[in-house]
PDB file of C-alpha atoms in Angstrom:
ATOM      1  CA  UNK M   1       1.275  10.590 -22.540  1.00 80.00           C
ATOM      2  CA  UNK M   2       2.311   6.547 -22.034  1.00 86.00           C
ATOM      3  CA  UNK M   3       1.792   5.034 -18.956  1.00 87.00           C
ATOM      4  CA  UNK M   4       1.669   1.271 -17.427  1.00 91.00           C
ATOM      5  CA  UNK M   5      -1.399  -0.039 -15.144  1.00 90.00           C
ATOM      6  CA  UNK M   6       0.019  -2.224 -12.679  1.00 91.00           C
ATOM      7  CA  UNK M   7      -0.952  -4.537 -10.259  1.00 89.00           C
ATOM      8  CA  UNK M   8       1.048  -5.861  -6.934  1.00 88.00           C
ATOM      9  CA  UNK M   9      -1.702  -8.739  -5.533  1.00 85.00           C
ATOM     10  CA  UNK M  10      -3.888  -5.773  -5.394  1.00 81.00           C
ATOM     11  CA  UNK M  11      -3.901  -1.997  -5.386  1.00 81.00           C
ATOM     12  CA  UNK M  12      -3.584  -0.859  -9.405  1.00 84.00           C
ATOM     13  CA  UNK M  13      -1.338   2.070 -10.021  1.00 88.00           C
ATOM     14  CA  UNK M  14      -0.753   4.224 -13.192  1.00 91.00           C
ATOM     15  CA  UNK M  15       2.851   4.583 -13.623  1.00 94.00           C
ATOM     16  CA  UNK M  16       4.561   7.025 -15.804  1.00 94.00           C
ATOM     17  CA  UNK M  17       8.069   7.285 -16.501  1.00 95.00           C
ATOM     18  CA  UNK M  18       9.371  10.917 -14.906  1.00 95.00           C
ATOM     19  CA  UNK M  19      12.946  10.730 -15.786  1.00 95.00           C
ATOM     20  CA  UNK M  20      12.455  11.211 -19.285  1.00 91.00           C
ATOM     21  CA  UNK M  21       9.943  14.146 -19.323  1.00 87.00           C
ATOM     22  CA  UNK M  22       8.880  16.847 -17.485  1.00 86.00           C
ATOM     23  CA  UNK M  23       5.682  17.164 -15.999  1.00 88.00           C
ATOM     24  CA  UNK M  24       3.629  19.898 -14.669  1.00 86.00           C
ATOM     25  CA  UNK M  25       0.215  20.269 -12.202  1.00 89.00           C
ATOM     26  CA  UNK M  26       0.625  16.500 -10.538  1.00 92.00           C
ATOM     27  CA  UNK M  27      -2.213  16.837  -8.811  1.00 91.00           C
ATOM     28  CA  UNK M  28      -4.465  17.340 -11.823  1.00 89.00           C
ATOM     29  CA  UNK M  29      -2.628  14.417 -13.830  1.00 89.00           C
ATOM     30  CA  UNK M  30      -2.866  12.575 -10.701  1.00 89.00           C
ATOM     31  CA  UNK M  31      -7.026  13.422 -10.691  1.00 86.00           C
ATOM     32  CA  UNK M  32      -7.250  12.695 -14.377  1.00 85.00           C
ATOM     33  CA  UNK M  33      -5.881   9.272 -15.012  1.00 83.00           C
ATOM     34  CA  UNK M  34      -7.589   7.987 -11.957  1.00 78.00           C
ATOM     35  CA  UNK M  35     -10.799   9.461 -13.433  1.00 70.00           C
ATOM     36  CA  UNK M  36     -12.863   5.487 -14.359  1.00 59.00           C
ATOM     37  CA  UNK M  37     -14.779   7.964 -17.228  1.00 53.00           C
ATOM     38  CA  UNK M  38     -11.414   7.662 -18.816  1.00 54.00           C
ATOM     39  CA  UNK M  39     -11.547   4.511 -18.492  1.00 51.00           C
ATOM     40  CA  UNK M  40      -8.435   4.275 -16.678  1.00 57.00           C
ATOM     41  CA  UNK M  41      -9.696   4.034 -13.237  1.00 62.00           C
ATOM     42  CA  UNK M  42      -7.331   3.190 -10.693  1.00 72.00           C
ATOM     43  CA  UNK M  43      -6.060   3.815  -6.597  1.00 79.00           C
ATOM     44  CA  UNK M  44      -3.538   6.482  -7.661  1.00 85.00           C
ATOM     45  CA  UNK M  45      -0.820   7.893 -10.121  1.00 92.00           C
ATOM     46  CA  UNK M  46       2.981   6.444  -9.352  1.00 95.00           C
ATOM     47  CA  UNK M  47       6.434   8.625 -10.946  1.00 96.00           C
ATOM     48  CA  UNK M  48       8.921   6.984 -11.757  1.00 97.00           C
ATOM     49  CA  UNK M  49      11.703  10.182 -10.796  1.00 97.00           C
ATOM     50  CA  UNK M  50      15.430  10.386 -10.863  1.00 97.00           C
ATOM     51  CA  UNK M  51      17.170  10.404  -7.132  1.00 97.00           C
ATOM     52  CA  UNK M  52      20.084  11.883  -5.491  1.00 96.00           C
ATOM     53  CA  UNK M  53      20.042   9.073  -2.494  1.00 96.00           C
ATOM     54  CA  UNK M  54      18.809   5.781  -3.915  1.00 97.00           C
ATOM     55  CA  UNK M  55      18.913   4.319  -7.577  1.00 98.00           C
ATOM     56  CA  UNK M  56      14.845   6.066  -8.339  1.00 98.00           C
ATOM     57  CA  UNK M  57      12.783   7.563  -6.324  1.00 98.00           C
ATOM     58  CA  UNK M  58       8.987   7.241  -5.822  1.00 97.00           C
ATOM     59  CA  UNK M  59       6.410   9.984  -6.074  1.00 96.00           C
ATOM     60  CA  UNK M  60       2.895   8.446  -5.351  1.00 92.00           C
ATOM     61  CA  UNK M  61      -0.552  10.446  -5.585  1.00 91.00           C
ATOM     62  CA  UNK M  62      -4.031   9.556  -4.605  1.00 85.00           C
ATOM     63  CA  UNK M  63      -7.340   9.582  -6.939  1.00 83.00           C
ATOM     64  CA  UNK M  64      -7.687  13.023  -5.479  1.00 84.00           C
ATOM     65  CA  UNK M  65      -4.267  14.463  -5.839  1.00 88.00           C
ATOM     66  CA  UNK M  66      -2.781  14.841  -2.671  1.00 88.00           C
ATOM     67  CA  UNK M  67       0.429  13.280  -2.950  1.00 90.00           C
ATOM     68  CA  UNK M  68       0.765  10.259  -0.292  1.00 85.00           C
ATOM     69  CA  UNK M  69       3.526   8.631   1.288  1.00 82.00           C
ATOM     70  CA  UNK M  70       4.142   5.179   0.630  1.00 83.00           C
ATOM     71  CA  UNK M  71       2.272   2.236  -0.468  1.00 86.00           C
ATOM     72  CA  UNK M  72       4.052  -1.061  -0.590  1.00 88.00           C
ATOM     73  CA  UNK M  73       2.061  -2.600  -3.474  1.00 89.00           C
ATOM     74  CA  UNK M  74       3.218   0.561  -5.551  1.00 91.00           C
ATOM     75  CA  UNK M  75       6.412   0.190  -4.005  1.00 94.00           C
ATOM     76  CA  UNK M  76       7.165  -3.484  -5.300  1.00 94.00           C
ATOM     77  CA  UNK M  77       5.913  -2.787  -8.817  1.00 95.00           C
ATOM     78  CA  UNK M  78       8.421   0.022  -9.510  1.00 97.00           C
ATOM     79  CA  UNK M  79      11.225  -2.492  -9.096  1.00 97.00           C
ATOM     80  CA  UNK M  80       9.426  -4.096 -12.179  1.00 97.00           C
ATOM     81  CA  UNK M  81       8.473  -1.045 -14.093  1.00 97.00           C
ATOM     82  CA  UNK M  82      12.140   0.326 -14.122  1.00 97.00           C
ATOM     83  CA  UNK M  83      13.652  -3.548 -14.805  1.00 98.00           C
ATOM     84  CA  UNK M  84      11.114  -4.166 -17.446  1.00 97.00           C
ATOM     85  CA  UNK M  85      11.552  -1.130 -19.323  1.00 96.00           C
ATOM     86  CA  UNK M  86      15.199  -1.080 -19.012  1.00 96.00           C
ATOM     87  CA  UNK M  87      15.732   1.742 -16.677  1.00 97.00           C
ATOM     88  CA  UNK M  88      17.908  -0.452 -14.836  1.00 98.00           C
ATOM     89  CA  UNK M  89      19.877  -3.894 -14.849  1.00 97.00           C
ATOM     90  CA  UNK M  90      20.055  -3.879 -11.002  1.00 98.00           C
ATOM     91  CA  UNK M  91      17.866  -6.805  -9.197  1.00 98.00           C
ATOM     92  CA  UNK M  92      18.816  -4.759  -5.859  1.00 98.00           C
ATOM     93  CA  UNK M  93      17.238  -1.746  -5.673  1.00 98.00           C
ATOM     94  CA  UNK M  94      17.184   1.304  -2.800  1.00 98.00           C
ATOM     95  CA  UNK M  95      13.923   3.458  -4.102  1.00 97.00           C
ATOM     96  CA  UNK M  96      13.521   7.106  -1.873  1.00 97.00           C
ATOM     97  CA  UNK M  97       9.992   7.632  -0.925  1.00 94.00           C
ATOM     98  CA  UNK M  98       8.033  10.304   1.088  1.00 89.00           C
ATOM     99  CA  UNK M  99       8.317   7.094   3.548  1.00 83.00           C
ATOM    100  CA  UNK M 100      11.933   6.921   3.606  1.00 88.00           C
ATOM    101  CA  UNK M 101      14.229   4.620   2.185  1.00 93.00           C
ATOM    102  CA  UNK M 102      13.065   1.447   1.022  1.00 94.00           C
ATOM    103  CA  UNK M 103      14.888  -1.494  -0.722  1.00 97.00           C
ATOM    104  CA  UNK M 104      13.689  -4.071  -3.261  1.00 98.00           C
ATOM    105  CA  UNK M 105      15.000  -7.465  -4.644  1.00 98.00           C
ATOM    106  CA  UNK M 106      13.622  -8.777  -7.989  1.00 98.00           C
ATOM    107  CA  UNK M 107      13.366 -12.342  -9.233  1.00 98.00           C
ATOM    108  CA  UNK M 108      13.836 -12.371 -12.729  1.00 98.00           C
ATOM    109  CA  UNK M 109      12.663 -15.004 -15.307  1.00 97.00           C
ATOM    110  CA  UNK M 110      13.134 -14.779 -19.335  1.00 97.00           C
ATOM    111  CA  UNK M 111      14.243 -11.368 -18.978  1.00 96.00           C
ATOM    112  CA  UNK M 112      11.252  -9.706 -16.915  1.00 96.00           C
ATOM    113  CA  UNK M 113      10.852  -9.359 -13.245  1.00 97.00           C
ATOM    114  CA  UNK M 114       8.723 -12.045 -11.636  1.00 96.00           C
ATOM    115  CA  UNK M 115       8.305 -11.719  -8.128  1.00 97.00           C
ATOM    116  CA  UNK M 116       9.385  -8.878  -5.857  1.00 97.00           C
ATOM    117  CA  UNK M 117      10.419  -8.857  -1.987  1.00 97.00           C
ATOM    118  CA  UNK M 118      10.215  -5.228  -0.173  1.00 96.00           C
ATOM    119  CA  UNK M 119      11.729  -4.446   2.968  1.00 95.00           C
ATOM    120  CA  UNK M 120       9.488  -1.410   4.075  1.00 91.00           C
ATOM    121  CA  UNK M 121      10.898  -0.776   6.951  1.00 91.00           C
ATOM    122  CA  UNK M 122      10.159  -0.978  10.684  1.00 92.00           C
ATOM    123  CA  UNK M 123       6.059  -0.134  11.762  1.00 92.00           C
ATOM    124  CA  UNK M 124       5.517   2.376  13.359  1.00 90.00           C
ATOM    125  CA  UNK M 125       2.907   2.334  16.597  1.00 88.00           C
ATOM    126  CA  UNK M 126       4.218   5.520  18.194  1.00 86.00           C
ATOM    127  CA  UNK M 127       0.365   7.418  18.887  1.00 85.00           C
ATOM    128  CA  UNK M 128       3.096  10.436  17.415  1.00 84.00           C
ATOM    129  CA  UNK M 129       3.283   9.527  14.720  1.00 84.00           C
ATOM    130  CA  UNK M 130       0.416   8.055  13.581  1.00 86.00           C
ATOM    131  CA  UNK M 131      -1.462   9.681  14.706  1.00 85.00           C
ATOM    132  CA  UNK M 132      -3.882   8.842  16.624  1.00 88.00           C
ATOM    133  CA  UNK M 133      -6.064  10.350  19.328  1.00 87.00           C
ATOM    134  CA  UNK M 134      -5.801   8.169  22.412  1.00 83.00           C
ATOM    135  CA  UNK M 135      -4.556   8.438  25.780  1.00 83.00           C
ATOM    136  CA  UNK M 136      -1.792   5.130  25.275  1.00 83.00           C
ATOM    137  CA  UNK M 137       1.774   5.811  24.706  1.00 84.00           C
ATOM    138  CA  UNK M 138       1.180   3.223  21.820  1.00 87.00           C
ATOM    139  CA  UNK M 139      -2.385   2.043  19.959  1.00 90.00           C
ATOM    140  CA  UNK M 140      -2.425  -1.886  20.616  1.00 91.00           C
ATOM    141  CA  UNK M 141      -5.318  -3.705  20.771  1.00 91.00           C
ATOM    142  CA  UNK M 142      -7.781  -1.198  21.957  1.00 90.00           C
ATOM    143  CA  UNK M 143     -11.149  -1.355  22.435  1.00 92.00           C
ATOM    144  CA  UNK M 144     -13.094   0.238  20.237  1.00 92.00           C
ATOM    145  CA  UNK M 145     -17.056   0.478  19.895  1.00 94.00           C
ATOM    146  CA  UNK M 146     -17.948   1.017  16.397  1.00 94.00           C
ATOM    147  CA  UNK M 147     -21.687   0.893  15.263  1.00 94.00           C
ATOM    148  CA  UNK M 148     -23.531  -2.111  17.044  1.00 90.00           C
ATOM    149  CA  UNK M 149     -20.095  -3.935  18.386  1.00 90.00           C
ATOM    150  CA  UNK M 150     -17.046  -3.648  19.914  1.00 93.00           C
ATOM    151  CA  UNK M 151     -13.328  -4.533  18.094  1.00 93.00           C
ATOM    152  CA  UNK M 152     -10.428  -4.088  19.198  1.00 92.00           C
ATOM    153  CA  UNK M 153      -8.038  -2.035  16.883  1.00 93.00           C
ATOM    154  CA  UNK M 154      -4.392  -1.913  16.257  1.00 94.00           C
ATOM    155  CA  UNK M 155      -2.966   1.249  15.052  1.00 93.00           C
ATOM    156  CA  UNK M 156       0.372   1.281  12.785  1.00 92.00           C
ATOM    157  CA  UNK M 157       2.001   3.287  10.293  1.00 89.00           C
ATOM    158  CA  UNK M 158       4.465   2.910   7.822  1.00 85.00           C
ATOM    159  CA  UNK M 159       4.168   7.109   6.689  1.00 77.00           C
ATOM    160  CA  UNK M 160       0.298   6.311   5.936  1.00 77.00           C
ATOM    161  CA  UNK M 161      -1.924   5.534   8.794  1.00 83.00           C
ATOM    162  CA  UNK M 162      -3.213   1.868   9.017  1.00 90.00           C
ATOM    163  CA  UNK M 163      -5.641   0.006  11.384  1.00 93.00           C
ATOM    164  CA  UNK M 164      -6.392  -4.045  11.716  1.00 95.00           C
ATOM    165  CA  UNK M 165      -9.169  -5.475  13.662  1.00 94.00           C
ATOM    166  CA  UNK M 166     -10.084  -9.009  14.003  1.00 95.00           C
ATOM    167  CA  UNK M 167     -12.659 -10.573  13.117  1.00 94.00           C
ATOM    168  CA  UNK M 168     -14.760 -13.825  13.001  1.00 94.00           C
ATOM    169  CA  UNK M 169     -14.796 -14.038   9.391  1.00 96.00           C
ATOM    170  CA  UNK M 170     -14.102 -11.769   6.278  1.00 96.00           C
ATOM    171  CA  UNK M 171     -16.584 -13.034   3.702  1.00 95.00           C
ATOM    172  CA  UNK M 172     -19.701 -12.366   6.192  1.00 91.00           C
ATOM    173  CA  UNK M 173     -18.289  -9.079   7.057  1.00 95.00           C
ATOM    174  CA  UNK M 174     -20.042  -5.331   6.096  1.00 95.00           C
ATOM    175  CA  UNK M 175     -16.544  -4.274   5.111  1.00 95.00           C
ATOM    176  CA  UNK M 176     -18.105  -0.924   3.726  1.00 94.00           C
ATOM    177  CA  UNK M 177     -20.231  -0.249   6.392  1.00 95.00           C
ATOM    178  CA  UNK M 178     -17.823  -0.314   9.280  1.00 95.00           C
ATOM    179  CA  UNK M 179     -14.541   0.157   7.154  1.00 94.00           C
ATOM    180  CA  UNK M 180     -16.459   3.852   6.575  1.00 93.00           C
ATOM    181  CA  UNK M 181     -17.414   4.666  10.097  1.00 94.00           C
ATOM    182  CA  UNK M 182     -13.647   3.875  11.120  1.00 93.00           C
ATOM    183  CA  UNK M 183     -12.387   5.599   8.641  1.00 90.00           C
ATOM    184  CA  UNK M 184     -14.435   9.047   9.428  1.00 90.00           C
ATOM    185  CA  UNK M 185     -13.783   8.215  13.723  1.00 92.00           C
ATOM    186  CA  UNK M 186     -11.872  11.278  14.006  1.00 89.00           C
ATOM    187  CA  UNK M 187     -11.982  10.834  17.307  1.00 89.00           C
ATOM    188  CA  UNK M 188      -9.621   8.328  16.827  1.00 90.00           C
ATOM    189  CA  UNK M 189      -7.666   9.144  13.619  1.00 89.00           C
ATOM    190  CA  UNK M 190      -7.514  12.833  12.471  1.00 86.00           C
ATOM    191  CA  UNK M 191      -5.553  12.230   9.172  1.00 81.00           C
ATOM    192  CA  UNK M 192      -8.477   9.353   8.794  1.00 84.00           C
ATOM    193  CA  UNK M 193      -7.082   5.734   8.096  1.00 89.00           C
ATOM    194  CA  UNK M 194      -6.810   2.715   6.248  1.00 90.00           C
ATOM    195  CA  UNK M 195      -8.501  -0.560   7.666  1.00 94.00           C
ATOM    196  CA  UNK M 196      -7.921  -4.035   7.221  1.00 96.00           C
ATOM    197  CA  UNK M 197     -10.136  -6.743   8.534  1.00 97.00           C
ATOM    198  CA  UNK M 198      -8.307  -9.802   9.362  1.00 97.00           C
ATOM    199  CA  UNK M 199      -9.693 -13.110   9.971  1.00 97.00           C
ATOM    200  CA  UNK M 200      -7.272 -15.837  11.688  1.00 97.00           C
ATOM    201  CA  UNK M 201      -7.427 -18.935  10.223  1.00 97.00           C
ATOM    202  CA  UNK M 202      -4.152 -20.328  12.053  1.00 97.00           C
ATOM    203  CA  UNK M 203      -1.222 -18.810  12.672  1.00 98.00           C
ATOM    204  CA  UNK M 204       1.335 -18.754   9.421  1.00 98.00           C
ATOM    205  CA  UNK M 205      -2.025 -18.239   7.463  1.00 98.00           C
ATOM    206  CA  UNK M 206      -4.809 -15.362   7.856  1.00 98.00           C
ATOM    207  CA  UNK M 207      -7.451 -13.833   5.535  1.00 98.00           C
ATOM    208  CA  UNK M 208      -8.183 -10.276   5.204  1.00 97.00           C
ATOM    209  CA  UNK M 209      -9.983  -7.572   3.247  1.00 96.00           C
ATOM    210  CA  UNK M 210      -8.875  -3.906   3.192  1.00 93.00           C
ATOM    211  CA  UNK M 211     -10.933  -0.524   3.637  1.00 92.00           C
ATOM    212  CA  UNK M 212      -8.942   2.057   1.596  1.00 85.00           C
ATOM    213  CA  UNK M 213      -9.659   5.781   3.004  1.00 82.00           C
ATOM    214  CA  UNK M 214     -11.489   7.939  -0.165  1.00 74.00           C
ATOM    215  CA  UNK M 215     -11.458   4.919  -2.110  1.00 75.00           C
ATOM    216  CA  UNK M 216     -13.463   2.002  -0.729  1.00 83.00           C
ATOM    217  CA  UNK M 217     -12.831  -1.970  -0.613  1.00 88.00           C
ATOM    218  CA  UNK M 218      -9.727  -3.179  -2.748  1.00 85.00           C
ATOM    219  CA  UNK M 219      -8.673  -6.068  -3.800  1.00 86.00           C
ATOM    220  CA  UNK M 220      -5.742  -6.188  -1.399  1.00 86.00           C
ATOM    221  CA  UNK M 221      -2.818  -3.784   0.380  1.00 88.00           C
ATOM    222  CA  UNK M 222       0.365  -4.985   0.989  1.00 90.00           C
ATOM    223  CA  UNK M 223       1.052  -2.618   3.422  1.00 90.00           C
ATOM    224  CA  UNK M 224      -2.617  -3.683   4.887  1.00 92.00           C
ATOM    225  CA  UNK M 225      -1.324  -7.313   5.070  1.00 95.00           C
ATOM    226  CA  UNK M 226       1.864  -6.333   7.132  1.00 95.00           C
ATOM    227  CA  UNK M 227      -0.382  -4.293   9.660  1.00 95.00           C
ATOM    228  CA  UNK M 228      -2.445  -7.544  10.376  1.00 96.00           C
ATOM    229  CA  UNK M 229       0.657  -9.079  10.852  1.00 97.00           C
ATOM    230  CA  UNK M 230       1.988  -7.209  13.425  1.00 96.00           C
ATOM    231  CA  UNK M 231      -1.352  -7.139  15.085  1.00 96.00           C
ATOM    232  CA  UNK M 232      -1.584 -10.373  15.426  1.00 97.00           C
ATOM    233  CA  UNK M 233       2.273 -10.592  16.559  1.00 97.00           C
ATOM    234  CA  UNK M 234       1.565  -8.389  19.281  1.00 95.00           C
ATOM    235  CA  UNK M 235      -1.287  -9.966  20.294  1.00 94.00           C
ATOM    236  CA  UNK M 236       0.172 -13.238  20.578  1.00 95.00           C
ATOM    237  CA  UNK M 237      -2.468 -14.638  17.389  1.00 95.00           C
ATOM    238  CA  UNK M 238       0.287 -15.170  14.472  1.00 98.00           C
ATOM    239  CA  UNK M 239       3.957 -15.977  14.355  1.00 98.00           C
ATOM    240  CA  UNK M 240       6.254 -13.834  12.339  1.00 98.00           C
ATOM    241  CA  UNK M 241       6.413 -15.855   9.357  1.00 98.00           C
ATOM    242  CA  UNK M 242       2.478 -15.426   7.491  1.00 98.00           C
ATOM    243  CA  UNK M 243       0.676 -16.210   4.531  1.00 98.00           C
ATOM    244  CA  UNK M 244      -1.790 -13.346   3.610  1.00 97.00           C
ATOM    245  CA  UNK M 245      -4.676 -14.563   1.752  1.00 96.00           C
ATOM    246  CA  UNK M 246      -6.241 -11.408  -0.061  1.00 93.00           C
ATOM    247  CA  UNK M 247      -8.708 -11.074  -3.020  1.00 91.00           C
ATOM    248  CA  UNK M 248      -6.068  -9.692  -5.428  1.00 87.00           C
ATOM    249  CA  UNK M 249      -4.071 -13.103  -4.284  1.00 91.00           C
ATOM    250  CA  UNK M 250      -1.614 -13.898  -1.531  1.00 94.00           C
ATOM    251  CA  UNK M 251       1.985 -12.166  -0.337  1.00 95.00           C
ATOM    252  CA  UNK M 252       4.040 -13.868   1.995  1.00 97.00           C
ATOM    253  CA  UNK M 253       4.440 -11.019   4.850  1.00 97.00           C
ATOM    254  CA  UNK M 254       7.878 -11.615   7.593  1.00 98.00           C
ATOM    255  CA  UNK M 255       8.364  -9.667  10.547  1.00 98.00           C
ATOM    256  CA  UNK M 256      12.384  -9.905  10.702  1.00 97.00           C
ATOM    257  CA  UNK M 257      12.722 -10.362  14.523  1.00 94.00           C
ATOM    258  CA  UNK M 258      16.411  -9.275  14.386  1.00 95.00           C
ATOM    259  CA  UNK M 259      15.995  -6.325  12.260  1.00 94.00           C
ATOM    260  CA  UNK M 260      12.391  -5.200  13.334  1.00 95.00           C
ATOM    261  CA  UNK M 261      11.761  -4.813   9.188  1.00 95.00           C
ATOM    262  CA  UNK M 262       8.572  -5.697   7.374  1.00 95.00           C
ATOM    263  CA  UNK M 263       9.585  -7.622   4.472  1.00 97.00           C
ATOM    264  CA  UNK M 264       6.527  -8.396   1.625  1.00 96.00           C
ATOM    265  CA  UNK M 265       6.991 -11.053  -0.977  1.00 96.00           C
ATOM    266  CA  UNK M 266       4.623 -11.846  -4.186  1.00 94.00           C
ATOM    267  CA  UNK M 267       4.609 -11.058  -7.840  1.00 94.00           C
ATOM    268  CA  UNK M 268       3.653  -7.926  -9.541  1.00 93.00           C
ATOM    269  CA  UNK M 269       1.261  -7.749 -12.915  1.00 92.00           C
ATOM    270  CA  UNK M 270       1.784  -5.342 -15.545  1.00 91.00           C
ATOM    271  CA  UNK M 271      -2.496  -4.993 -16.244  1.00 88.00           C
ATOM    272  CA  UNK M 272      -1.735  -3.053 -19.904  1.00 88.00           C
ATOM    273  CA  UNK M 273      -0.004  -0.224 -21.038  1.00 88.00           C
ATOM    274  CA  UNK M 274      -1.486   2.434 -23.116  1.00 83.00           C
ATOM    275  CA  UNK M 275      -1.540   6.320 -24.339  1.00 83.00           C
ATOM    276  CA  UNK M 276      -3.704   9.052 -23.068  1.00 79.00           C
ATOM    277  CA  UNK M 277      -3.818  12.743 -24.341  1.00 78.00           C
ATOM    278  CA  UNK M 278      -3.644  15.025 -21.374  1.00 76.00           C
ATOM    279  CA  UNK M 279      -4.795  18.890 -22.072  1.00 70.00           C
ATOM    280  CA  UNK M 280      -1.986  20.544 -22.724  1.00 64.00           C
ATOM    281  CA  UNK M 281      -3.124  23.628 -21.124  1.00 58.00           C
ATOM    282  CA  UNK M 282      -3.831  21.886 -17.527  1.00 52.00           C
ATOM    283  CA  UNK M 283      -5.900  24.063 -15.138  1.00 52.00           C
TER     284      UNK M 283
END
């Protein structure tokens, strides 16, 4: 089987084409190519599949094959997985997720896409929807105590659950230590959740570091960055307008005032591209 390791200024994804084959037990395939002893090793499996309401739509799986919603790293690097490999000629895009709708616009230079901007939609901070255990009719800036301090945690969602919390500084933080006690506060978060740790350096520029649920510290979420963003919009820290700074590198994040959309901006990497041989009896 071919597929393409990609990387969006962060998460990597293995992406396989869907249109042109047919592919059975996702959530094995899904648990195999994200398998590191195959040296593969990535934060999920991305399909590339054929769609009756947008030009391709997006099937996205976690490590440990439950299918997930919507990631907006993964999200931006299908618009240059389908360009790239000629699956389109369109630099507009409308992909269907599990998410809803979303809608992509490529830059392309010498023939290959070079930077992508998403529009993921609006966030989400209905406790509904989330969702999230609390008594507010929305999760903003809470106090929460978790281990030896107190933060105070914004809840949004985008179809997967996401918390920020601020913080003094990123590079002194125990991201694995508290991102894991958040993430198992089911007191708080049933479904469990996402957390990014955002630092404020001023307010069109912040750092963060992200807490991925079952996976552990990445190099950077763009749908991470956006939920700092609108944290610090609502609490009156950032304007809507923000440099990200992440490990994986930084996306330019907008919070369209007239629209209420999220829209993400930065380039995606095509990491290699390689065969695998998949059982072909799968379990």
């Amino acid at each position: 089987m071919k597929f393409t390791k990609m990387q969006a200024f962060g998460n990597d994804y293995v992406y396989i084409d869907a249109i042109h084959q047919h592919l059975d037990n996702l959530p094995f395939l899904a648990r195999f190519v994200s398998d590191r002893h195959f040296a593969v090793g990535s934060d999920g499996m991305v399909l590339i599949c054929p769609s009756e309401r947008g030009d391709f739509r997006m099937r996205m799986f976690n490590p440990d094959g439950t299918e997930g919603e919507m990631c907006g790293n993964a999200l931006r690097s299908v618009g240059k997985y389908v360009y790239d490999h000629r699956l389109t000629d369109k630099t507009e895009l409308v992909i269907e997720t599990l998410g809803g709708m979303q809608h992509l616009w490529l830059t392309v230079t010498d023939g290959l896409v070079s930077n992508i901007r998403a529009d993921i939609g609006e966030p989400r901070m209905d406790t509904g929807v989330i969702p999230v255990r609390s008594q507010l009719s929305e999760f903003i800036d809470q106090p929460v105590t978790v281990l030896d301090q107190c933060f105070h945690i914004t809840a949004v969602s985008w179809g997967n659950p996401h918390c920020a919390m601020y913080v003094d500084s990123v590079a002194d933080l125990d991201v694995e230590g508290y991102g894991r006690t958040i993430e198992h506060m089911t007191e708080l978060f049933p479904n469990k959740t996402n957390v990014t740790f955002a630092e404020f350096v001023r307010r069109d520029y912040i750092k963060i570091r992200e807490w991925e649920r079952g996976t552990g510290e990445t190099i950077g979420c763009g749908t991470g960055c956006c939920t700092a963003v609108v944290a610090g919009v609502l609490t009156g820290r950032l304007d809507r307008k923000v440099t990200v700074e992440q490990i994986g590198g930084p996306l330019d994040i907008e919070w369209d005032e007239a629209s209420g959309h999220m829209f993400m901006t930065g380039p995606s990497h095509t990491v290699f591209e390689a065969e695998i041989d998949v059982p072909e009896q799968l379990p």
